[in-house]
PDB file of C-alpha atoms in Angstrom:
ATOM      1  CA  MET A 170       0.000   0.000   0.000  1.00 86.00           C
ATOM      2  CA  ILE A 171       2.797   2.447   0.893  1.00 92.00           C
ATOM      3  CA  TRP A 172       4.573   1.550  -2.348  1.00 93.00           C
ATOM      4  CA  LEU A 173       1.419   2.327  -4.353  1.00 95.00           C
ATOM      5  CA  ARG A 174       0.965   5.635  -2.514  1.00 96.00           C
ATOM      6  CA  ASN A 175       4.511   6.674  -3.354  1.00 96.00           C
ATOM      7  CA  TRP A 176       4.084   5.897  -7.029  1.00 96.00           C
ATOM      8  CA  ALA A 177       0.731   7.697  -7.126  1.00 97.00           C
ATOM      9  CA  PHE A 178       2.282  10.746  -5.464  1.00 97.00           C
ATOM     10  CA  MET A 179       5.119  10.907  -7.993  1.00 95.00           C
ATOM     11  CA  LEU A 180       2.741  10.495 -10.907  1.00 97.00           C
ATOM     12  CA  VAL A 181       0.244  13.130  -9.778  1.00 97.00           C
ATOM     13  CA  PHE A 182       2.646  15.688  -8.324  1.00 96.00           C
ATOM     14  CA  TYR A 183       5.307  15.670 -11.026  1.00 95.00           C
ATOM     15  CA  SER A 184       2.905  15.505 -13.948  1.00 96.00           C
ATOM     16  CA  GLY A 185       0.810  18.277 -12.399  1.00 96.00           C
ATOM     17  CA  SER A 186       3.926  20.374 -11.766  1.00 95.00           C
ATOM     18  CA  VAL A 187       4.955  20.515 -15.421  1.00 95.00           C
ATOM     19  CA  PRO A 188       2.372  23.105 -16.588  1.00 94.00           C
ATOM     20  CA  ILE A 189       2.836  25.106 -13.380  1.00 92.00           C
ATOM     21  CA  VAL A 190       6.614  25.340 -13.728  1.00 90.00           C
ATOM     22  CA  VAL A 191       6.772  26.012 -17.468  1.00 93.00           C
ATOM     23  CA  SER A 192       4.291  28.889 -17.122  1.00 94.00           C
ATOM     24  CA  VAL A 193       6.449  30.772 -14.607  1.00 91.00           C
ATOM     25  CA  PRO A 194       7.896  33.161 -17.251  1.00 92.00           C
ATOM     26  CA  ILE A 195       4.367  34.389 -17.918  1.00 93.00           C
ATOM     27  CA  SER A 196       3.846  35.232 -14.238  1.00 91.00           C
ATOM     28  CA  ALA A 197       7.259  36.912 -14.116  1.00 91.00           C
ATOM     29  CA  LEU A 198       6.015  39.464 -16.645  1.00 92.00           C
ATOM     30  CA  PHE A 199       3.608  40.787 -14.013  1.00 91.00           C
ATOM     31  CA  GLY A 200       6.150  41.309 -11.237  1.00 89.00           C
ATOM     32  CA  SER A 201       7.444  39.537  -8.157  1.00 85.00           C
ATOM     33  CA  ARG A 202       4.052  39.457  -6.408  1.00 86.00           C
ATOM     34  CA  ALA A 203       2.618  37.429  -9.291  1.00 90.00           C
ATOM     35  CA  VAL A 204       5.570  35.044  -9.055  1.00 87.00           C
ATOM     36  CA  ILE A 205       4.910  34.563  -5.327  1.00 85.00           C
ATOM     37  CA  VAL A 206       1.248  33.792  -6.020  1.00 87.00           C
ATOM     38  CA  HIS A 207       2.305  31.339  -8.738  1.00 90.00           C
ATOM     39  CA  SER A 208       4.767  29.715  -6.342  1.00 87.00           C
ATOM     40  CA  THR A 209       2.136  29.465  -3.611  1.00 87.00           C
ATOM     41  CA  ILE A 210      -0.236  27.646  -5.960  1.00 90.00           C
ATOM     42  CA  TRP A 211       2.466  25.062  -6.665  1.00 91.00           C
ATOM     43  CA  THR A 212       3.427  24.555  -3.039  1.00 90.00           C
ATOM     44  CA  ARG A 213      -0.197  24.180  -1.977  1.00 92.00           C
ATOM     45  CA  PHE A 214      -0.638  21.598  -4.716  1.00 95.00           C
ATOM     46  CA  HIS A 215       2.344  19.771  -3.219  1.00 95.00           C
ATOM     47  CA  ARG A 216       0.752  19.923   0.247  1.00 93.00           C
ATOM     48  CA  TRP A 217      -2.532  18.546  -1.131  1.00 96.00           C
ATOM     49  CA  CYS A 218      -0.744  15.650  -2.829  1.00 96.00           C
ATOM     50  CA  ALA A 219       1.207  14.855   0.339  1.00 96.00           C
ATOM     51  CA  ARG A 220      -1.917  14.919   2.523  1.00 96.00           C
ATOM     52  CA  VAL A 221      -4.404  13.150   0.237  1.00 97.00           C
ATOM     53  CA  ILE A 222      -2.130  10.632  -1.490  1.00 97.00           C
ATOM     54  CA  LEU A 223       0.607   9.957   1.077  1.00 96.00           C
ATOM     55  CA  GLY A 224      -1.313  10.654   4.264  1.00 96.00           C
ATOM     56  CA  VAL A 225       1.278  13.197   5.423  1.00 96.00           C
ATOM     57  CA  HIS A 226      -0.183  15.959   7.585  1.00 95.00           C
ATOM     58  CA  VAL A 227       1.382  19.137   8.984  1.00 93.00           C
ATOM     59  CA  ARG A 228       1.289  20.393  12.571  1.00 93.00           C
ATOM     60  CA  ILE A 229       2.365  23.945  13.403  1.00 92.00           C
ATOM     61  CA  GLU A 230       3.711  24.838  16.847  1.00 92.00           C
ATOM     62  CA  GLY A 231       4.707  28.251  18.112  1.00 90.00           C
ATOM     63  CA  THR A 232       3.697  31.670  16.823  1.00 86.00           C
ATOM     64  CA  ARG A 233       4.659  33.148  13.505  1.00 84.00           C
ATOM     65  CA  PRO A 234       5.707  36.817  13.867  1.00 83.00           C
ATOM     66  CA  THR A 235       3.480  39.454  12.291  1.00 82.00           C
ATOM     67  CA  GLU A 236       6.357  41.481  10.841  1.00 84.00           C
ATOM     68  CA  PRO A 237       8.322  40.463   7.717  1.00 86.00           C
ATOM     69  CA  ALA A 238      11.185  38.147   8.649  1.00 88.00           C
ATOM     70  CA  PHE A 239      13.973  35.881   7.449  1.00 89.00           C
ATOM     71  CA  TYR A 240      12.965  32.234   8.030  1.00 88.00           C
ATOM     72  CA  ALA A 241      15.662  29.640   8.748  1.00 89.00           C
ATOM     73  CA  CYS A 242      14.217  26.125   8.589  1.00 87.00           C
ATOM     74  CA  LYS A 243      15.980  22.883   9.409  1.00 87.00           C
ATOM     75  CA  HIS A 244      16.294  20.773   6.271  1.00 84.00           C
ATOM     76  CA  GLN A 245      15.850  17.014   6.315  1.00 85.00           C
ATOM     77  CA  ALA A 246      13.836  16.375   3.153  1.00 86.00           C
ATOM     78  CA  MET A 247      12.423  17.995   0.042  1.00 85.00           C
ATOM     79  CA  PHE A 248       9.147  18.528   1.921  1.00 90.00           C
ATOM     80  CA  GLU A 249      10.237  21.635   3.818  1.00 87.00           C
ATOM     81  CA  THR A 250      11.769  23.274   0.743  1.00 84.00           C
ATOM     82  CA  LEU A 251       8.169  23.723  -0.418  1.00 84.00           C
ATOM     83  CA  GLU A 252       5.936  23.588   2.663  1.00 82.00           C
ATOM     84  CA  PRO A 253       6.899  26.957   4.277  1.00 72.00           C
ATOM     85  CA  ALA A 254       5.867  28.718   1.072  1.00 66.00           C
ATOM     86  CA  ALA A 255       2.474  26.978   1.036  1.00 63.00           C
ATOM     87  CA  ASN A 256       1.270  29.641   3.463  1.00 60.00           C
ATOM     88  CA  ALA A 257       0.830  32.899   1.606  1.00 46.00           C
ATOM     89  CA  ARG A 258       3.870  34.992   2.443  1.00 53.00           C
ATOM     90  CA  ARG A 259       3.657  38.615   3.414  1.00 53.00           C
ATOM     91  CA  PRO A 260       5.614  41.192   1.396  1.00 48.00           C
ATOM     92  CA  GLY A 261       9.154  41.370   2.693  1.00 51.00           C
ATOM     93  CA  ASP A 262       9.415  37.789   3.995  1.00 53.00           C
ATOM     94  CA  ARG A 263      12.488  35.830   3.014  1.00 52.00           C
ATOM     95  CA  ALA A 264      12.795  32.047   3.007  1.00 51.00           C
ATOM     96  CA  GLN A 265      15.882  30.022   3.877  1.00 48.00           C
ATOM     97  CA  ALA A 266      16.615  26.338   4.397  1.00 41.00           C
ATOM     98  CA  ARG A 267      19.670  24.952   6.138  1.00 43.00           C
ATOM     99  CA  ALA A 268      21.641  28.148   5.506  1.00 35.00           C
ATOM    100  CA  SER A 269      20.846  28.085   1.798  1.00 35.00           C
ATOM    101  CA  PRO A 270      17.972  29.896   0.067  1.00 35.00           C
ATOM    102  CA  ILE A 271      15.002  27.944  -1.221  1.00 36.00           C
ATOM    103  CA  PHE A 272      15.122  27.963  -4.998  1.00 34.00           C
ATOM    104  CA  ARG A 273      12.094  26.331  -6.562  1.00 38.00           C
ATOM    105  CA  PRO A 274      12.743  25.222 -10.174  1.00 40.00           C
ATOM    106  CA  GLY A 275      11.842  28.066 -12.489  1.00 40.00           C
ATOM    107  CA  VAL A 276      10.031  30.014  -9.778  1.00 39.00           C
ATOM    108  CA  GLY A 277      13.157  30.810  -7.806  1.00 41.00           C
ATOM    109  CA  GLY A 278      15.045  31.952 -10.884  1.00 41.00           C
ATOM    110  CA  ALA A 279      12.227  34.244 -11.971  1.00 39.00           C
ATOM    111  CA  ALA A 280      11.944  35.813  -8.514  1.00 37.00           C
ATOM    112  CA  LEU A 281      15.692  36.260  -8.364  1.00 37.00           C
ATOM    113  CA  ARG A 282      15.768  38.119 -11.666  1.00 41.00           C
ATOM    114  CA  ARG A 283      12.987  40.420 -10.514  1.00 40.00           C
ATOM    115  CA  ASP A 284      14.749  41.129  -7.198  1.00 41.00           C
ATOM    116  CA  ARG A 285      17.959  42.170  -8.945  1.00 41.00           C
ATOM    117  CA  ARG A 286      16.148  45.194 -10.334  1.00 41.00           C
ATOM    118  CA  ARG A 287      15.591  46.557  -6.845  1.00 41.00           C
ATOM    119  CA  PRO A 288      17.867  48.961  -4.976  1.00 36.00           C
ATOM    120  CA  ARG A 289      20.999  47.587  -3.391  1.00 39.00           C
ATOM    121  CA  GLY A 290      20.378  45.634  -0.182  1.00 38.00           C
ATOM    122  CA  VAL A 291      16.751  44.737  -0.965  1.00 36.00           C
ATOM    123  CA  GLY A 292      15.686  41.289  -2.078  1.00 37.00           C
ATOM    124  CA  GLN A 293      17.042  37.777  -2.290  1.00 38.00           C
ATOM    125  CA  GLY A 294      19.289  38.510  -5.252  1.00 35.00           C
ATOM    126  CA  ASP A 295      21.257  41.124  -3.316  1.00 35.00           C
ATOM    127  CA  ALA A 296      21.470  38.805  -0.323  1.00 37.00           C
ATOM    128  CA  GLN A 297      23.022  36.179  -2.553  1.00 36.00           C
ATOM    129  CA  HIS A 298      25.511  38.696  -3.911  1.00 33.00           C
ATOM    130  CA  ASP A 299      26.500  39.859  -0.424  1.00 36.00           C
ATOM    131  CA  ALA A 300      26.928  36.300   0.827  1.00 35.00           C
ATOM    132  CA  ARG A 301      29.191  35.470  -2.096  1.00 35.00           C
ATOM    133  CA  GLY A 302      31.303  38.460  -1.213  1.00 34.00           C
ATOM    134  CA  ASP A 303      32.131  36.833   2.132  1.00 37.00           C
ATOM    135  CA  ARG A 304      34.124  33.937   0.685  1.00 33.00           C
ATOM    136  CA  GLY A 305      37.202  35.196   2.449  1.00 33.00           C
ATOM    137  CA  GLN A 306      35.471  34.526   5.765  1.00 35.00           C
ATOM    138  CA  GLY A 307      34.394  31.049   4.670  1.00 34.00           C
ATOM    139  CA  ASP A 308      30.995  31.951   3.151  1.00 33.00           C
ATOM    140  CA  GLY A 309      30.923  30.091  -0.125  1.00 33.00           C
ATOM    141  CA  PRO A 310      28.666  30.672  -3.122  1.00 32.00           C
ATOM    142  CA  LEU A 311      24.988  29.933  -2.639  1.00 31.00           C
ATOM    143  CA  ASP A 312      24.294  26.956  -4.868  1.00 33.00           C
ATOM    144  CA  PRO A 313      20.617  26.419  -5.836  1.00 33.00           C
ATOM    145  CA  ASP A 314      21.141  22.674  -5.397  1.00 33.00           C
ATOM    146  CA  LEU A 315      22.772  22.979  -1.976  1.00 32.00           C
ATOM    147  CA  PRO A 316      19.691  22.245   0.160  1.00 35.00           C
ATOM    148  CA  ARG A 317      19.068  18.818  -1.398  1.00 32.00           C
ATOM    149  CA  ARG A 318      22.708  17.751  -1.448  1.00 31.00           C
ATOM    150  CA  HIS A 319      23.188  18.595   2.209  1.00 35.00           C
ATOM    151  CA  ALA A 320      19.875  17.332   3.547  1.00 39.00           C
ATOM    152  CA  GLY A 321      20.187  16.111   7.106  1.00 47.00           C
ATOM    153  CA  ILE A 322      18.882  12.967   8.760  1.00 57.00           C
ATOM    154  CA  ALA A 323      16.387  12.930  11.624  1.00 56.00           C
ATOM    155  CA  GLY A 324      18.263  13.107  14.914  1.00 61.00           C
ATOM    156  CA  GLU A 325      21.430  14.636  13.454  1.00 69.00           C
ATOM    157  CA  HIS A 326      22.539  18.187  14.261  1.00 75.00           C
ATOM    158  CA  PRO A 327      24.932  19.276  11.499  1.00 75.00           C
ATOM    159  CA  PRO A 328      26.293  22.834  11.734  1.00 78.00           C
ATOM    160  CA  LEU A 329      24.723  25.664   9.793  1.00 83.00           C
ATOM    161  CA  LYS A 330      26.072  26.127   6.302  1.00 80.00           C
ATOM    162  CA  PRO A 331      28.281  29.241   6.043  1.00 79.00           C
ATOM    163  CA  GLY A 332      25.900  31.028   3.680  1.00 84.00           C
ATOM    164  CA  PHE A 333      23.578  31.701   6.616  1.00 88.00           C
ATOM    165  CA  ALA A 334      25.911  34.315   8.065  1.00 88.00           C
ATOM    166  CA  GLY A 335      26.065  36.233   4.789  1.00 89.00           C
ATOM    167  CA  LEU A 336      22.286  36.264   4.393  1.00 89.00           C
ATOM    168  CA  TYR A 337      21.705  37.192   8.038  1.00 91.00           C
ATOM    169  CA  ARG A 338      24.108  40.111   7.728  1.00 91.00           C
ATOM    170  CA  ALA A 339      22.824  41.252   4.322  1.00 91.00           C
ATOM    171  CA  LEU A 340      19.085  41.078   4.966  1.00 90.00           C
ATOM    172  CA  LYS A 341      19.206  42.850   8.358  1.00 90.00           C
ATOM    173  CA  MET A 342      15.845  41.345   9.283  1.00 90.00           C
ATOM    174  CA  PRO A 343      14.533  39.472  12.317  1.00 92.00           C
ATOM    175  CA  THR A 344      15.365  35.786  11.870  1.00 93.00           C
ATOM    176  CA  VAL A 345      12.801  33.127  12.725  1.00 92.00           C
ATOM    177  CA  PRO A 346      14.315  29.649  13.222  1.00 93.00           C
ATOM    178  CA  ILE A 347      12.020  26.740  12.369  1.00 92.00           C
ATOM    179  CA  ALA A 348      12.521  23.212  13.649  1.00 92.00           C
ATOM    180  CA  CYS A 349      10.992  20.311  11.745  1.00 90.00           C
ATOM    181  CA  ASP A 350      11.021  16.516  11.863  1.00 91.00           C
ATOM    182  CA  SER A 351      10.185  15.694   8.243  1.00 91.00           C
ATOM    183  CA  GLY A 352      12.873  13.024   8.036  1.00 89.00           C
ATOM    184  CA  LEU A 353      10.790  10.724  10.242  1.00 90.00           C
ATOM    185  CA  VAL A 354       8.152  10.181   7.532  1.00 93.00           C
ATOM    186  CA  TRP A 355       9.902  11.618   4.449  1.00 92.00           C
ATOM    187  CA  PRO A 356      13.312   9.897   4.482  1.00 88.00           C
ATOM    188  CA  LYS A 357      16.161  10.936   2.228  1.00 82.00           C
ATOM    189  CA  LYS A 358      16.145   7.403   0.829  1.00 83.00           C
ATOM    190  CA  GLY A 359      13.308   4.926   0.790  1.00 88.00           C
ATOM    191  CA  LEU A 360       9.537   5.202   0.787  1.00 93.00           C
ATOM    192  CA  LYS A 361       7.585   8.085   2.272  1.00 95.00           C
ATOM    193  CA  ARG A 362       5.205   7.025   5.033  1.00 94.00           C
ATOM    194  CA  PRO A 363       1.915   8.411   6.420  1.00 96.00           C
ATOM    195  CA  GLY A 364       2.356  10.521   9.517  1.00 96.00           C
ATOM    196  CA  VAL A 365       2.582  14.027  10.949  1.00 95.00           C
ATOM    197  CA  ILE A 366       5.387  16.498  10.229  1.00 94.00           C
ATOM    198  CA  THR A 367       5.797  19.189  12.859  1.00 93.00           C
ATOM    199  CA  PHE A 368       7.077  22.701  12.176  1.00 92.00           C
ATOM    200  CA  ARG A 369       7.944  24.669  15.317  1.00 93.00           C
ATOM    201  CA  PHE A 370       8.553  28.428  15.136  1.00 92.00           C
ATOM    202  CA  GLY A 371      11.335  29.371  17.521  1.00 93.00           C
ATOM    203  CA  GLU A 372      12.114  32.601  19.328  1.00 92.00           C
ATOM    204  CA  VAL A 373      12.890  35.481  16.984  1.00 94.00           C
ATOM    205  CA  VAL A 374      16.597  36.282  16.647  1.00 94.00           C
ATOM    206  CA  PRO A 375      17.074  40.042  16.192  1.00 94.00           C
ATOM    207  CA  PRO A 376      19.325  41.417  13.435  1.00 94.00           C
ATOM    208  CA  GLY A 377      22.774  42.788  14.150  1.00 93.00           C
ATOM    209  CA  LEU A 378      24.023  40.119  16.559  1.00 95.00           C
ATOM    210  CA  PRO A 379      27.608  38.830  16.328  1.00 94.00           C
ATOM    211  CA  ARG A 380      27.872  35.945  13.892  1.00 92.00           C
ATOM    212  CA  GLU A 381      28.660  33.330  16.551  1.00 92.00           C
ATOM    213  CA  GLU A 382      25.717  34.304  18.750  1.00 94.00           C
ATOM    214  CA  ALA A 383      23.235  34.410  15.859  1.00 93.00           C
ATOM    215  CA  GLU A 384      24.365  31.019  14.582  1.00 92.00           C
ATOM    216  CA  GLU A 385      24.230  29.467  18.052  1.00 93.00           C
ATOM    217  CA  ARG A 386      20.695  30.687  18.757  1.00 94.00           C
ATOM    218  CA  VAL A 387      19.368  29.690  15.344  1.00 93.00           C
ATOM    219  CA  HIS A 388      21.055  26.285  15.404  1.00 92.00           C
ATOM    220  CA  ALA A 389      19.651  25.446  18.849  1.00 92.00           C
ATOM    221  CA  ALA A 390      16.104  26.424  17.874  1.00 93.00           C
ATOM    222  CA  MET A 391      16.268  24.568  14.556  1.00 90.00           C
ATOM    223  CA  ASN A 392      17.127  21.331  16.397  1.00 90.00           C
ATOM    224  CA  ALA A 393      14.489  21.665  19.109  1.00 88.00           C
ATOM    225  CA  LEU A 394      12.483  18.670  17.840  1.00 84.00           C
ATOM    226  CA  ASP A 395      15.402  16.200  17.767  1.00 73.00           C
TER     227      ASP A 395
END
């Protein structure tokens, strides 16, 4: 039964994603807000497929801040690269997973191109540029494939990737760490299983803290469910 659910999920989600992804350039013509709406439609479709086909449900703990913020979510599976965006984001929010930005195929690239037209210091594109400029301090380039390649395993507490520090410094926004336990039902290898994935919003980390303190507070909150 689980095997059939996994195959059904892949068939429905990936075939349904094709027209959504290839139509991103059309949304990009209408600005970044249209791209966000387009992205939200896709991520909510992913949530529906996970819930109805796989039997994977989401539980939210903690309080999401009302002001725009930079979200740092623990990354164990593909699930959380899409799920945080399934809730309509407010203008100014920024998403981040395991110290690397969430780039959704097509959608992320379109949003990035739109952001690069904004004034210096505003938007994800400028954050990426600033983080790349920190290579001398160990902050490497932000690779769109980085989140999947460095996905963690449930129960492990790997250190934050160095790109986090560059984004935290460049965005100058409150940072909201998010703990999750997706790896328990959505393993890196093997079949996905029915169950509940918990996302827990941690205490807001204010901007402007020393790098070590910001990383320590975010890392601890991101691992609160392990």
